[in-house]
Coordinates of C-alpha atoms and ligand atoms in Angstrom, one line a residue:
M53 CA 6.5 2.1 7.7
C54 CA 10.3 1.9 8.2
G55 CA 12.6 2.0 5.2
I56 CA 16.0 0.4 4.7
V57 CA 18.8 1.4 2.3
G58 CA 22.3 -0.1 2.0
Y59 CA 25.2 0.4 -0.4
S60 CA 28.4 -1.4 -1.2
G61 CA 30.5 -0.4 -4.2
L62 CA 33.1 2.1 -5.5
R63 CA 31.1 5.3 -5.2
P64 CA 30.7 7.5 -2.1
A65 CA 27.9 5.8 -0.1
V66 CA 26.4 8.9 1.5
P67 CA 24.6 10.4 -1.6
V68 CA 23.3 6.9 -2.5
L69 CA 22.0 6.3 1.0
L70 CA 20.4 9.7 1.5
N71 CA 18.8 9.7 -2.0
G72 CA 17.5 6.3 -1.2
L73 CA 16.0 7.4 2.1
K74 CA 14.4 10.4 0.4
R75 CA 12.8 8.0 -2.1
L76 CA 11.4 6.1 0.9
E77 CA 10.0 9.2 2.7
Y78 CA 6.6 8.5 1.2
R79 CA 6.3 5.4 3.4
G80 CA 5.9 7.6 6.5
Y81 CA 8.6 7.8 9.2
D82 CA 9.6 9.9 12.2
S83 CA 13.4 9.6 12.4
A84 CA 16.3 8.7 10.2
G85 CA 19.9 7.5 10.5
V86 CA 23.0 6.1 8.8
A87 CA 26.0 4.0 9.7
L88 CA 29.1 4.3 7.4
Q89 CA 32.3 2.3 7.3
V90 CA 35.1 4.9 7.7
D91 CA 38.8 4.1 8.3
G92 CA 38.3 0.7 9.9
G93 CA 35.5 2.0 12.2
L94 CA 31.8 3.0 12.0
V95 CA 30.4 6.5 11.9
V96 CA 26.7 6.6 13.0
E97 CA 24.5 9.6 12.7
K98 CA 20.8 9.8 13.6
R99 CA 18.2 12.5 13.8
E100 CA 14.6 12.8 14.9
G101 CA 12.3 14.1 12.1
K102 CA 13.1 14.3 8.4
V103 CA 15.9 13.0 6.2
A104 CA 16.7 16.6 5.5
S105 CA 18.0 17.2 9.0
L106 CA 20.0 14.0 8.8
A107 CA 21.5 15.2 5.5
K108 CA 22.3 18.5 7.2
A109 CA 24.0 16.7 10.0
L110 CA 26.1 14.8 7.4
G111 CA 27.1 17.9 5.6
G112 CA 24.5 17.7 2.8
I113 CA 23.8 15.2 0.2
E114 CA 26.4 16.4 -2.2
G115 CA 29.4 16.0 0.1
S116 CA 30.0 15.3 3.7
S117 CA 33.3 16.1 5.3
G118 CA 35.2 13.2 6.8
I119 CA 32.7 10.6 5.6
E120 CA 32.6 11.2 1.9
A121 CA 35.2 8.6 1.2
S122 CA 33.0 5.8 2.7
T123 CA 31.8 3.4 0.0
C124 CA 29.7 1.1 2.2
G125 CA 26.9 1.8 4.7
I126 CA 23.4 1.3 5.8
A127 CA 20.6 3.8 6.4
H128 CA 17.0 3.8 7.8
T129 CA 13.8 5.7 8.2
R130 CA 12.0 4.6 11.4
W131 CA 8.2 4.6 11.9
A132 CA 8.0 4.2 15.7
T133 CA 6.6 1.0 17.1
H134 CA 8.6 0.2 20.3
G135 CA 9.5 3.5 21.9
P136 CA 8.9 7.0 20.9
P137 CA 10.5 8.6 17.8
T138 CA 13.7 9.9 19.6
R139 CA 17.3 10.0 18.4
A140 CA 18.2 7.2 20.8
N141 CA 15.5 5.0 19.3
A142 CA 16.3 5.8 15.7
H143 CA 18.3 3.2 13.7
P144 CA 21.0 2.1 13.1
H145 CA 21.6 0.5 16.4
V146 CA 25.2 -0.4 17.4
S147 CA 27.0 -2.9 19.5
S148 CA 30.5 -2.4 20.9
R149 CA 30.8 0.3 18.2
R150 CA 31.9 -2.5 15.8
L151 CA 28.5 -3.6 14.4
A152 CA 25.6 -1.5 13.2
L153 CA 22.2 -2.8 12.2
V154 CA 18.9 -1.4 10.8
H155 CA 15.6 -3.3 11.0
N156 CA 12.1 -3.3 9.7
G157 CA 9.5 -5.5 11.4
I158 CA 8.9 -6.6 15.0
V159 CA 11.0 -8.9 17.2
E160 CA 8.3 -10.6 19.3
N161 CA 10.6 -12.2 21.9
H162 CA 12.6 -9.0 22.4
A163 CA 12.0 -9.0 26.2
A164 CA 13.3 -12.5 26.7
L165 CA 16.3 -11.8 24.5
R166 CA 17.1 -8.5 26.2
G167 CA 17.1 -10.3 29.6
K168 CA 19.7 -12.9 28.3
L169 CA 21.8 -10.3 26.7
R170 CA 21.8 -8.1 29.8
A171 CA 22.9 -11.0 31.8
A172 CA 25.8 -11.5 29.3
G173 CA 26.8 -7.9 29.9
Y174 CA 25.2 -5.9 27.1
E175 CA 23.9 -2.5 27.9
F176 CA 20.8 -1.1 26.2
V177 CA 20.5 2.6 25.3
S178 CA 17.1 2.5 23.5
E179 CA 13.6 1.2 24.1
T180 CA 13.5 -0.6 20.7
D181 CA 13.1 -4.2 19.9
T182 CA 15.8 -3.8 17.3
E183 CA 18.6 -3.1 19.7
V184 CA 18.4 -6.7 20.9
L185 CA 19.2 -7.8 17.3
V186 CA 22.5 -6.0 17.0
H187 CA 23.7 -7.3 20.4
L188 CA 22.5 -10.7 19.5
V189 CA 24.6 -10.6 16.3
D190 CA 27.5 -9.2 18.2
S191 CA 27.3 -12.1 20.7
N192 CA 27.7 -14.5 17.8
Y193 CA 30.4 -12.5 16.0
A194 CA 33.8 -13.9 15.5
G195 CA 35.0 -12.1 12.5
N196 CA 32.3 -13.3 10.0
L197 CA 29.2 -11.2 9.8
L198 CA 27.3 -13.6 7.5
E199 CA 27.7 -16.4 10.0
A200 CA 27.0 -14.2 13.0
V201 CA 23.7 -12.9 11.5
T202 CA 22.7 -16.4 10.4
E203 CA 23.3 -17.8 13.9
A204 CA 21.6 -14.9 15.7
L205 CA 18.4 -15.1 13.6
H206 CA 17.8 -18.7 14.8
D207 CA 16.9 -17.2 18.2
V208 CA 14.5 -14.5 16.8
E209 CA 10.8 -14.8 16.8
G210 CA 8.8 -12.2 14.8
T211 CA 9.4 -10.4 11.5
Y212 CA 12.5 -8.7 10.1
G213 CA 14.1 -7.2 7.2
I214 CA 17.6 -6.2 8.3
A215 CA 20.8 -4.8 7.0
C216 CA 24.0 -5.0 9.0
V217 CA 27.7 -3.8 8.7
A218 CA 30.8 -4.6 10.7
A219 CA 33.7 -2.3 11.2
D220 CA 36.1 -5.2 10.7
E221 CA 34.7 -6.3 7.3
P222 CA 35.1 -3.3 4.9
G223 CA 32.8 -3.3 1.9
V224 CA 30.6 -6.1 3.4
L225 CA 26.8 -5.8 4.0
V226 CA 24.7 -8.6 5.3
V227 CA 20.9 -8.5 4.7
A228 CA 18.2 -10.9 5.7
R229 CA 14.4 -11.2 5.6
R230 CA 11.5 -12.9 7.3
G231 CA 8.2 -11.2 6.7
S232 CA 9.6 -7.8 5.7
P233 CA 10.9 -7.2 2.2
I234 CA 14.5 -6.8 1.1
V235 CA 15.3 -6.0 -2.5
I236 CA 18.9 -6.3 -3.8
G237 CA 19.6 -4.0 -6.7
L238 CA 22.4 -5.3 -8.9
G239 CA 24.8 -2.8 -10.4
E240 CA 28.3 -2.8 -12.0
E241 CA 30.7 -3.6 -9.2
E242 CA 28.1 -2.2 -6.8
T243 CA 25.0 -3.2 -5.0
V244 CA 22.2 -1.1 -3.6
V245 CA 19.8 -2.9 -1.2
A246 CA 16.5 -1.5 0.1
S247 CA 13.2 -2.5 1.6
D248 CA 11.5 -1.0 -1.4
A249 CA 12.4 -0.9 -5.1
A250 CA 11.7 2.9 -5.1
A251 CA 15.1 3.4 -3.4
I252 CA 17.1 1.5 -6.0
I253 CA 15.6 2.3 -9.4
K254 CA 17.8 5.4 -9.8
H255 CA 20.8 3.0 -9.9
T256 CA 19.6 -0.2 -11.5
R257 CA 16.5 -2.1 -12.7
Q258 CA 18.0 -5.5 -12.1
A259 CA 16.8 -6.8 -8.7
V260 CA 16.8 -9.9 -6.6
Y261 CA 13.9 -10.2 -4.1
L262 CA 14.9 -12.2 -1.0
D263 CA 12.5 -14.8 0.2
D264 CA 11.7 -15.4 3.9
N265 CA 14.7 -17.0 5.8
D266 CA 17.2 -15.9 3.1
V267 CA 20.4 -14.2 4.4
A268 CA 22.7 -12.5 1.9
R269 CA 26.3 -11.3 2.0
I270 CA 27.1 -8.4 -0.4
E271 CA 30.5 -7.1 -1.2
G272 CA 30.6 -4.6 -4.1
G273 CA 28.9 -6.4 -7.0
E274 CA 29.1 -9.8 -5.4
V275 CA 26.0 -11.3 -3.9
E276 CA 25.9 -14.6 -2.0
I277 CA 22.5 -15.8 -0.7
R278 CA 22.1 -18.6 1.8
S279 CA 19.3 -20.1 3.8
L280 CA 19.2 -19.9 7.6
D281 CA 20.5 -23.4 7.5
A282 CA 23.6 -22.0 5.7
M283 CA 22.7 -23.8 2.4
P284 CA 23.4 -21.9 -0.8
V285 CA 20.3 -20.4 -2.4
T286 CA 19.8 -19.2 -6.0
R287 CA 17.3 -16.4 -6.6
A288 CA 16.7 -15.2 -10.2
A289 CA 17.0 -11.5 -10.9
A290 CA 13.9 -9.7 -12.1
E291 CA 13.5 -6.5 -14.1
I292 CA 11.9 -3.6 -12.2
D293 CA 9.5 -2.1 -14.8
W294 CA 9.0 1.3 -13.1
S295 CA 10.9 4.2 -14.6
D296 CA 12.7 6.6 -12.3
D297 CA 10.5 9.5 -13.6
A298 CA 7.3 7.6 -12.5
A299 CA 8.5 7.9 -8.9
E300 CA 8.9 11.7 -9.2
K301 CA 6.2 14.5 -8.8
G302 CA 6.4 15.6 -12.4
G303 CA 5.4 19.2 -11.8
Y304 CA 2.4 18.4 -9.5
E305 CA 2.3 20.0 -6.0
H306 CA 1.8 16.6 -4.4
Y307 CA 2.2 12.9 -5.3
M308 CA -1.4 12.4 -4.5
L309 CA -2.6 15.0 -7.1
K310 CA -0.2 13.5 -9.7
E311 CA -1.6 10.0 -9.0
I312 CA -5.2 11.2 -9.1
F313 CA -4.5 12.7 -12.6
E314 CA -2.6 9.6 -13.7
Q315 CA -5.8 7.5 -13.3
P316 CA -6.9 7.5 -16.9
E317 CA -3.5 6.2 -18.0
A318 CA -3.2 3.8 -15.1
I319 CA -6.6 2.2 -15.9
R320 CA -5.6 2.0 -19.6
N321 CA -2.5 0.1 -18.5
T322 CA -4.5 -2.1 -16.2
I323 CA -6.9 -3.2 -18.9
R324 CA -4.5 -3.2 -21.9
G325 CA -4.4 -6.6 -23.6
R326 CA -6.9 -8.0 -21.2
M327 CA -10.2 -7.4 -23.1
D328 CA -11.4 -9.7 -25.7
A329 CA -14.0 -7.5 -27.5
D330 CA -15.1 -10.2 -30.0
R331 CA -15.8 -12.8 -27.4
G332 CA -17.1 -10.3 -24.9
N333 CA -14.7 -11.6 -22.3
A334 CA -11.7 -10.7 -20.2
I335 CA -8.3 -12.3 -20.7
L336 CA -6.8 -12.9 -17.2
S337 CA -4.1 -15.4 -17.9
G338 CA -2.3 -14.6 -14.6
L339 CA -5.2 -16.4 -12.8
N340 CA -4.1 -19.5 -14.5
L341 CA -7.5 -21.1 -14.5
A342 CA -9.0 -23.1 -17.4
P343 CA -12.6 -22.4 -18.2
R344 CA -13.6 -25.7 -16.6
E345 CA -11.7 -24.9 -13.4
L346 CA -13.3 -21.4 -13.3
A347 CA -16.8 -22.9 -13.7
E348 CA -16.1 -25.1 -10.7
I349 CA -15.4 -22.2 -8.4
R350 CA -18.3 -21.7 -6.0
R351 CA -17.4 -18.5 -4.2
L352 CA -15.1 -15.5 -4.5
L353 CA -13.7 -14.6 -1.1
I354 CA -11.8 -11.3 -1.1
V355 CA -9.4 -10.3 1.6
G356 CA -7.7 -6.9 2.0
C357 CA -7.3 -3.9 4.2
G358 CA -8.3 -0.2 3.9
T359 CA -8.7 1.1 0.4
S360 CA -8.0 -2.4 -1.1
M361 CA -10.9 -3.8 1.0
N362 CA -13.2 -1.1 -0.1
A363 CA -12.4 -2.0 -3.7
G364 CA -13.1 -5.6 -2.8
L365 CA -16.7 -4.7 -1.9
V366 CA -17.2 -3.5 -5.5
G367 CA -15.9 -6.9 -6.6
E368 CA -18.3 -8.7 -4.3
Y369 CA -21.3 -6.9 -5.6
A370 CA -20.2 -7.3 -9.3
V371 CA -19.5 -11.0 -9.1
E372 CA -22.9 -11.7 -7.4
D373 CA -24.6 -9.3 -9.8
F374 CA -23.2 -10.6 -13.1
A375 CA -21.8 -14.1 -12.4
G376 CA -24.4 -15.3 -10.0
I377 CA -21.8 -16.8 -7.6
P378 CA -21.5 -15.6 -4.0
G379 CA -18.9 -13.0 -3.3
E380 CA -17.7 -12.1 0.2
V381 CA -15.2 -9.5 1.5
E382 CA -13.3 -10.2 4.7
Q383 CA -11.1 -7.8 6.6
A384 CA -7.8 -9.6 6.2
A385 CA -6.6 -9.1 9.8
D386 CA -9.5 -11.2 11.1
F387 CA -9.2 -14.0 8.6
R388 CA -6.7 -16.2 10.3
Y389 CA -8.0 -15.6 13.8
R390 CA -11.6 -16.4 13.3
N391 CA -11.2 -19.8 11.6
P392 CA -13.2 -19.1 8.5
I393 CA -14.9 -21.7 6.4
V394 CA -12.9 -21.9 3.2
G395 CA -12.4 -24.8 0.9
S396 CA -11.0 -26.0 -2.4
R397 CA -13.8 -24.6 -4.5
D398 CA -13.3 -21.1 -3.1
L399 CA -11.1 -18.6 -4.9
V400 CA -9.5 -16.4 -2.3
L401 CA -8.4 -13.1 -3.9
A402 CA -5.9 -11.1 -1.9
I403 CA -6.0 -7.4 -2.9
S404 CA -3.0 -5.3 -2.0
Q405 CA -1.4 -2.3 -3.7
S406 CA 1.9 -2.8 -2.0
G407 CA 1.8 -6.6 -1.9
E408 CA 3.4 -6.4 1.6
T409 CA 0.5 -5.7 4.0
A410 CA 1.1 -8.1 6.9
D411 CA -2.5 -8.8 7.6
T412 CA -3.3 -9.6 4.0
L413 CA -0.2 -11.8 3.7
A414 CA -1.3 -13.7 6.8
A415 CA -4.7 -14.2 5.3
V416 CA -3.1 -15.6 2.1
R417 CA -1.1 -18.1 4.1
E418 CA -4.2 -19.2 6.1
A419 CA -6.3 -19.6 2.9
K420 CA -3.5 -21.7 1.3
D421 CA -3.3 -23.9 4.4
K422 CA -7.1 -24.4 4.2
G423 CA -6.7 -25.7 0.6
A424 CA -8.3 -22.8 -1.2
L425 CA -7.2 -21.5 -4.6
V426 CA -5.4 -18.2 -3.8
A427 CA -4.7 -15.4 -6.2
G428 CA -3.3 -11.9 -5.7
L429 CA -4.4 -8.6 -7.1
V430 CA -1.3 -6.6 -6.5
N431 CA 0.4 -3.5 -7.9
V432 CA 4.1 -4.0 -6.8
V433 CA 5.7 -6.6 -9.0
G434 CA 7.7 -9.1 -7.1
S435 CA 6.2 -8.2 -3.8
T436 CA 5.6 -10.9 -1.2
I437 CA 1.9 -11.4 -1.8
A438 CA 2.5 -11.6 -5.5
R439 CA 5.1 -14.2 -5.0
E440 CA 3.3 -16.3 -2.4
T441 CA 0.0 -16.4 -4.2
G442 CA 1.8 -17.5 -7.4
R443 CA -1.2 -16.7 -9.5
G444 CA -3.0 -13.4 -9.9
I445 CA -3.2 -10.2 -11.7
Y446 CA -0.9 -7.2 -11.6
L447 CA -2.5 -3.8 -11.7
H448 CA 0.3 -2.1 -13.7
A449 CA -0.9 1.2 -12.2
G450 CA 2.7 2.4 -11.8
P451 CA 4.3 3.3 -8.4
E452 CA 1.9 4.8 -5.9
I453 CA 3.9 7.0 -3.7
S454 CA 1.2 9.1 -1.9
V455 CA 0.3 7.4 1.3
A456 CA -3.4 7.9 0.5
S457 CA -4.2 5.3 -2.1
T458 CA -6.0 6.6 -5.2
K459 CA -5.0 5.1 -8.5
A460 CA -4.6 1.6 -7.0
F461 CA -8.3 1.7 -6.0
T462 CA -9.5 2.6 -9.5
S463 CA -7.2 0.0 -11.1
Q464 CA -8.3 -2.6 -8.5
V465 CA -12.0 -1.9 -9.4
S466 CA -11.2 -2.2 -13.1
V467 CA -9.7 -5.6 -12.5
L468 CA -12.5 -6.7 -10.3
L469 CA -15.0 -5.8 -13.0
M470 CA -12.9 -7.9 -15.4
I471 CA -13.0 -10.8 -13.0
A472 CA -16.8 -10.5 -12.6
L473 CA -17.0 -10.5 -16.4
K474 CA -14.8 -13.6 -16.7
F475 CA -16.9 -15.5 -14.1
A476 CA -20.1 -14.2 -15.6
R477 CA -19.1 -15.4 -19.1
G478 CA -18.2 -18.8 -17.6
H479 CA -21.8 -19.0 -16.2
R480 CA -24.8 -17.3 -17.6
M481 CA -23.8 -14.1 -19.3
S482 CA -24.4 -14.0 -23.0
R483 CA -21.7 -13.0 -25.5
E484 CA -23.7 -9.9 -26.4
R485 CA -23.9 -8.7 -22.8
G486 CA -20.2 -9.6 -22.5
M487 CA -19.4 -7.4 -25.4
E488 CA -21.3 -4.5 -23.9
F489 CA -19.6 -5.1 -20.5
V490 CA -16.2 -4.9 -22.3
R491 CA -17.2 -1.5 -23.7
E492 CA -18.3 -0.4 -20.2
I493 CA -14.9 -1.2 -18.8
E494 CA -13.1 0.4 -21.7
A495 CA -15.1 3.6 -21.1
L496 CA -13.6 4.0 -17.6
P497 CA -10.5 6.1 -18.6
G498 CA -12.8 8.6 -20.5
L499 CA -15.2 8.8 -17.5
V500 CA -12.3 9.6 -15.2
E501 CA -11.0 12.3 -17.6
R502 CA -14.4 14.0 -17.5
V503 CA -14.2 14.2 -13.7
L504 CA -10.6 15.5 -13.8
A505 CA -11.8 18.3 -16.1
R506 CA -13.9 19.5 -13.2
N507 CA -10.9 19.9 -10.8
D508 CA -11.4 23.6 -10.4
E509 CA -15.1 23.3 -9.6
I510 CA -14.3 20.6 -7.1
A511 CA -11.7 22.8 -5.5
A512 CA -14.2 25.6 -5.2
I513 CA -16.8 23.3 -3.5
A514 CA -14.1 22.0 -1.2
G515 CA -13.6 25.6 0.1
R516 CA -17.0 25.3 1.7
F517 CA -16.0 22.3 3.8
V518 CA -12.7 23.3 5.3
E519 CA -14.2 24.6 8.6
F520 CA -16.1 21.4 9.5
E521 CA -14.7 18.9 11.9
H522 CA -17.2 16.0 11.4
S523 CA -18.9 14.6 8.4
F524 CA -20.8 11.6 7.0
F525 CA -20.6 10.0 3.6
I526 CA -23.6 7.9 2.5
G527 CA -24.3 5.6 -0.4
R528 CA -26.1 2.4 -1.2
G529 CA -25.4 -0.6 -3.4
Y530 CA -22.3 -0.1 -5.6
L531 CA -22.1 3.4 -4.1
Y532 CA -21.7 2.2 -0.5
P533 CA -18.0 1.3 -1.0
V534 CA -17.6 4.7 -2.6
A535 CA -19.0 6.3 0.5
L536 CA -16.5 4.3 2.6
E537 CA -13.6 5.2 0.4
G538 CA -14.6 8.9 0.2
A539 CA -14.7 9.1 3.9
L540 CA -11.4 7.3 4.3
K541 CA -9.7 9.7 1.9
L542 CA -11.1 12.7 3.7
K543 CA -10.2 11.6 7.2
E544 CA -6.7 10.4 6.4
I545 CA -5.4 13.5 4.7
S546 CA -7.6 16.4 6.1
Y547 CA -8.0 15.0 9.6
I548 CA -11.7 15.8 9.4
H549 CA -13.6 13.1 11.2
A550 CA -15.5 11.3 8.3
E551 CA -17.7 8.3 8.6
G552 CA -18.8 6.2 5.6
Y553 CA -22.2 4.7 6.1
H554 CA -24.8 2.8 4.1
A555 CA -27.4 5.5 3.4
A556 CA -30.2 3.4 5.0
E557 CA -28.1 2.8 8.1
L558 CA -27.8 6.5 9.1
K559 CA -31.2 6.5 10.8
H560 CA -30.2 3.5 12.9
G561 CA -28.0 5.6 15.1
P562 CA -25.6 8.0 13.5
I563 CA -28.5 10.4 12.6
A564 CA -28.3 11.5 16.3
L565 CA -25.1 13.4 15.4
L566 CA -26.5 15.4 12.5
E567 CA -26.8 19.1 12.9
K568 CA -25.7 22.2 10.9
R569 CA -22.0 21.7 11.7
V570 CA -22.0 18.1 10.4
P571 CA -22.3 17.9 6.6
V572 CA -23.3 14.8 4.7
V573 CA -21.8 13.8 1.3
A574 CA -24.4 11.7 -0.6
L575 CA -23.7 9.5 -3.5
L576 CA -26.7 10.2 -5.8
N577 CA -25.6 8.9 -9.2
D578 CA -28.6 8.2 -11.4
G579 CA -29.5 4.5 -11.2
P580 CA -31.4 2.0 -9.0
G581 CA -31.5 3.2 -5.3
K582 CA -31.1 6.9 -6.1
D583 CA -34.7 7.7 -5.0
K584 CA -34.2 6.0 -1.7
T585 CA -31.0 7.9 -1.1
L586 CA -32.8 11.1 -2.0
G587 CA -35.2 10.3 0.8
N588 CA -32.2 9.9 3.2
V589 CA -30.9 13.3 2.0
A590 CA -34.2 14.9 3.0
E591 CA -33.8 13.2 6.5
C592 CA -30.4 14.8 6.8
Q593 CA -31.5 18.2 5.7
A594 CA -34.4 18.0 8.2
R595 CA -31.7 17.9 10.9
S596 CA -30.0 21.0 9.4
S597 CA -27.0 19.0 7.9
P598 CA -25.7 20.6 4.7
V599 CA -25.6 18.0 1.9
L600 CA -23.1 17.8 -0.9
G601 CA -24.3 15.5 -3.6
I602 CA -22.3 13.5 -6.2
V603 CA -24.9 13.7 -9.0
T604 CA -25.0 12.6 -12.6
E605 CA -24.5 15.4 -15.1
G606 CA -27.9 16.9 -16.1
D607 CA -29.8 15.3 -13.3
E608 CA -31.8 18.3 -12.2
E609 CA -33.9 16.4 -9.6
A610 CA -30.7 15.4 -7.7
R611 CA -29.2 18.9 -8.1
R612 CA -32.2 20.6 -6.6
A613 CA -32.3 18.1 -3.7
V614 CA -28.8 19.0 -2.3
D615 CA -27.0 22.1 -1.1
G616 CA -24.1 21.8 -3.4
C617 CA -23.0 19.2 -5.9
I618 CA -20.2 17.7 -7.9
E619 CA -21.3 16.4 -11.3
V620 CA -20.0 13.1 -12.7
P621 CA -20.7 11.6 -16.1
P622 CA -23.5 9.1 -16.6
A623 CA -22.6 5.5 -16.4
P624 CA -24.1 2.2 -15.2
L625 CA -23.6 2.0 -11.4
H626 CA -21.0 -0.8 -11.5
T627 CA -18.7 1.5 -13.5
A628 CA -20.0 4.8 -12.0
V629 CA -18.0 3.7 -8.9
V630 CA -14.8 4.8 -10.6
P631 CA -15.6 8.4 -11.6
A632 CA -17.6 9.0 -8.3
T633 CA -14.5 7.9 -6.3
V634 CA -12.2 10.1 -8.4
A635 CA -14.5 13.1 -7.6
L636 CA -14.2 12.3 -3.9
Q637 CA -10.4 11.9 -4.1
L638 CA -10.2 15.4 -5.6
F639 CA -12.6 16.7 -3.0
A640 CA -10.5 15.2 -0.1
Y641 CA -7.3 16.5 -1.7
H642 CA -8.6 20.1 -2.0
V643 CA -10.1 20.2 1.5
A644 CA -6.8 18.9 2.9
R645 CA -4.8 21.4 0.9
L646 CA -6.9 24.3 2.0
R647 CA -6.4 23.2 5.6
G648 CA -2.7 23.2 5.1
C649 CA -2.2 19.4 5.7
A650 CA 0.9 17.4 4.8
I651 CA -1.0 15.6 2.1
D652 CA 1.6 13.1 0.9
Q653 CA 2.7 12.1 4.5
P654 CA -0.3 12.3 6.7
R655 CA 0.4 12.1 10.4
N656 CA 0.7 8.6 12.0
L657 CA 0.2 6.9 8.6
A658 CA 2.5 4.6 6.7
K659 CA 2.4 3.5 3.1
S660 CA 2.8 -0.2 3.5
V661 CA 1.7 -1.6 6.8
T662 CA 4.1 -4.5 7.4
V663 CA 3.2 -5.0 11.1
E664 CA 0.0 -6.6 12.4
Ligands
LIG74 C1 -5.7 4.3 2.4 C2 -4.6 3.4 2.3 C3 -4.6 2.1 3.1 C4 -4.2 0.9 2.3 C5 -4.1 -0.3 3.2 C6 -3.8 -1.6 2.4 O1 -5.5 5.4 1.5 O2 -3.7 3.5 1.5 O3 -5.9 2.0 3.7 O4 -5.2 0.7 1.3 O5 -3.1 -0.1 4.2 O6 -2.6 -1.4 1.7 P1 -2.2 -2.4 0.5 O7 -3.2 -2.1 -0.6 O8 -0.9 -2.0 0.1 O9 -2.3 -3.8 1.1

């Protein structure tokens, strides 16, 4: 999704802006641009494609002739929504050459606004919804950018994170948000603003997160925040706890591989301080629920999208399995439109790595309106979902830069198992079983390490799959979400069509597609259901599909039943989910690498999906 960076201070703005944009590249984009205040005017430069070509146009990150003196500007990476990724559609957009603006989000009433602005004499040069914003601000401008932006935003329907500069107000940036994040990084006599903390941690860890309907004026180190009603607003600064190094590749070829290998540590960080081994329980103080309140919860309703939703399915199974209360997973996008039955004895858990996914956020708001208890399971500290839920559990998995989510999934599953334990202990689970459950969760990092040790074997197996164009992933019970997640990873980074199915469901239709060019990846971990899936494997082989099995180490029966296998360590199925998924992450990674794909920035994808 689109990225915003802005700078006001004493240093040259170009390196700060370009480095910030590079930090946001992981979010996915197709064009980039900057607007700089120079000698009482604005210099705007935009390019299709990568930040590198914009940097080249500006004369390189280290120094850019003519503009290196500028100490204030805004920059943007655009992920096309309205209009193709051309130079004309790239941001910043300008009005009268005196104002420039960058925007994340969608202006829903852009057609009506465009009509009015055209009638007032404004000419449009792009197909974007954003261009109406800059003309709208211009039409309200009388020398005070803060006032003009505030006034203009009253007429806007939709979502925005914006940053804006005016030629006539040197050193001044105005930013605003509704539904699309803006972080203000506070430095010494300087301020770096961005849509994502990754762009500012190089400069400062002190950040202020704007709330919806906040508008801020920034000049050097001075920050003034107001509401859309022009009332002063105070927002406390928070410390960003990610190091700059954590957002670098650290010697790995791709962020995705780095993040796959970080999983033992990420899970350790997720569970640290949250396990009570003596009482056989989990300590989840962020949920802010007394044991009595917990005991009164009748249902766990999980909302999320993509990988986060797949993790949610594991939570649904575990909470039903161990706590004996109903669990349910709902695709977040549908939640508010289908009028779900939710009440005060439901705990709605919103799962989101980024904490900014528009559909998940909408589900949070709907659940709150319906009187449910709402908690977040979020990785990015200070993100909108984390703040709006007010209660919840941070993953502490560290920054996830790769578009394909890996370590967030395994940390999410770790937390969901802790939640299942917490609910179970509040109901029927004994202390002894709770203590054993704690040990099972604590074993997760070690299980993942054993899979990572097989990286070379997995790369070799992947070599046999690069030529295929279609595939199925099958599993049952706890391994069904693993099949969904394995298929999602493969399709998004290798572009091989991959479908995750319940193993039993295959014969209800998809089996029609099986033949020797359509391999099947079968989750065959030793445990309940394995025999049935072995039966499904035989059905696939009878249709000539080659079968790759994920099998438990030393399970000769499963090994013999498949055409190739990846071994994973023995574990009860509710925790076997984690090492099995890691095996499929590595498998997808190596297939994509051998196919020469852009692993960290797959085509058409964006890291945090802030539009519906
Ligand atoms: C897949 C992937 C997406 C995200 C989904 C939700 O690898 O990354 O499917 O899981 O867009 O994102 P979050 O978790 O940030 O809400």
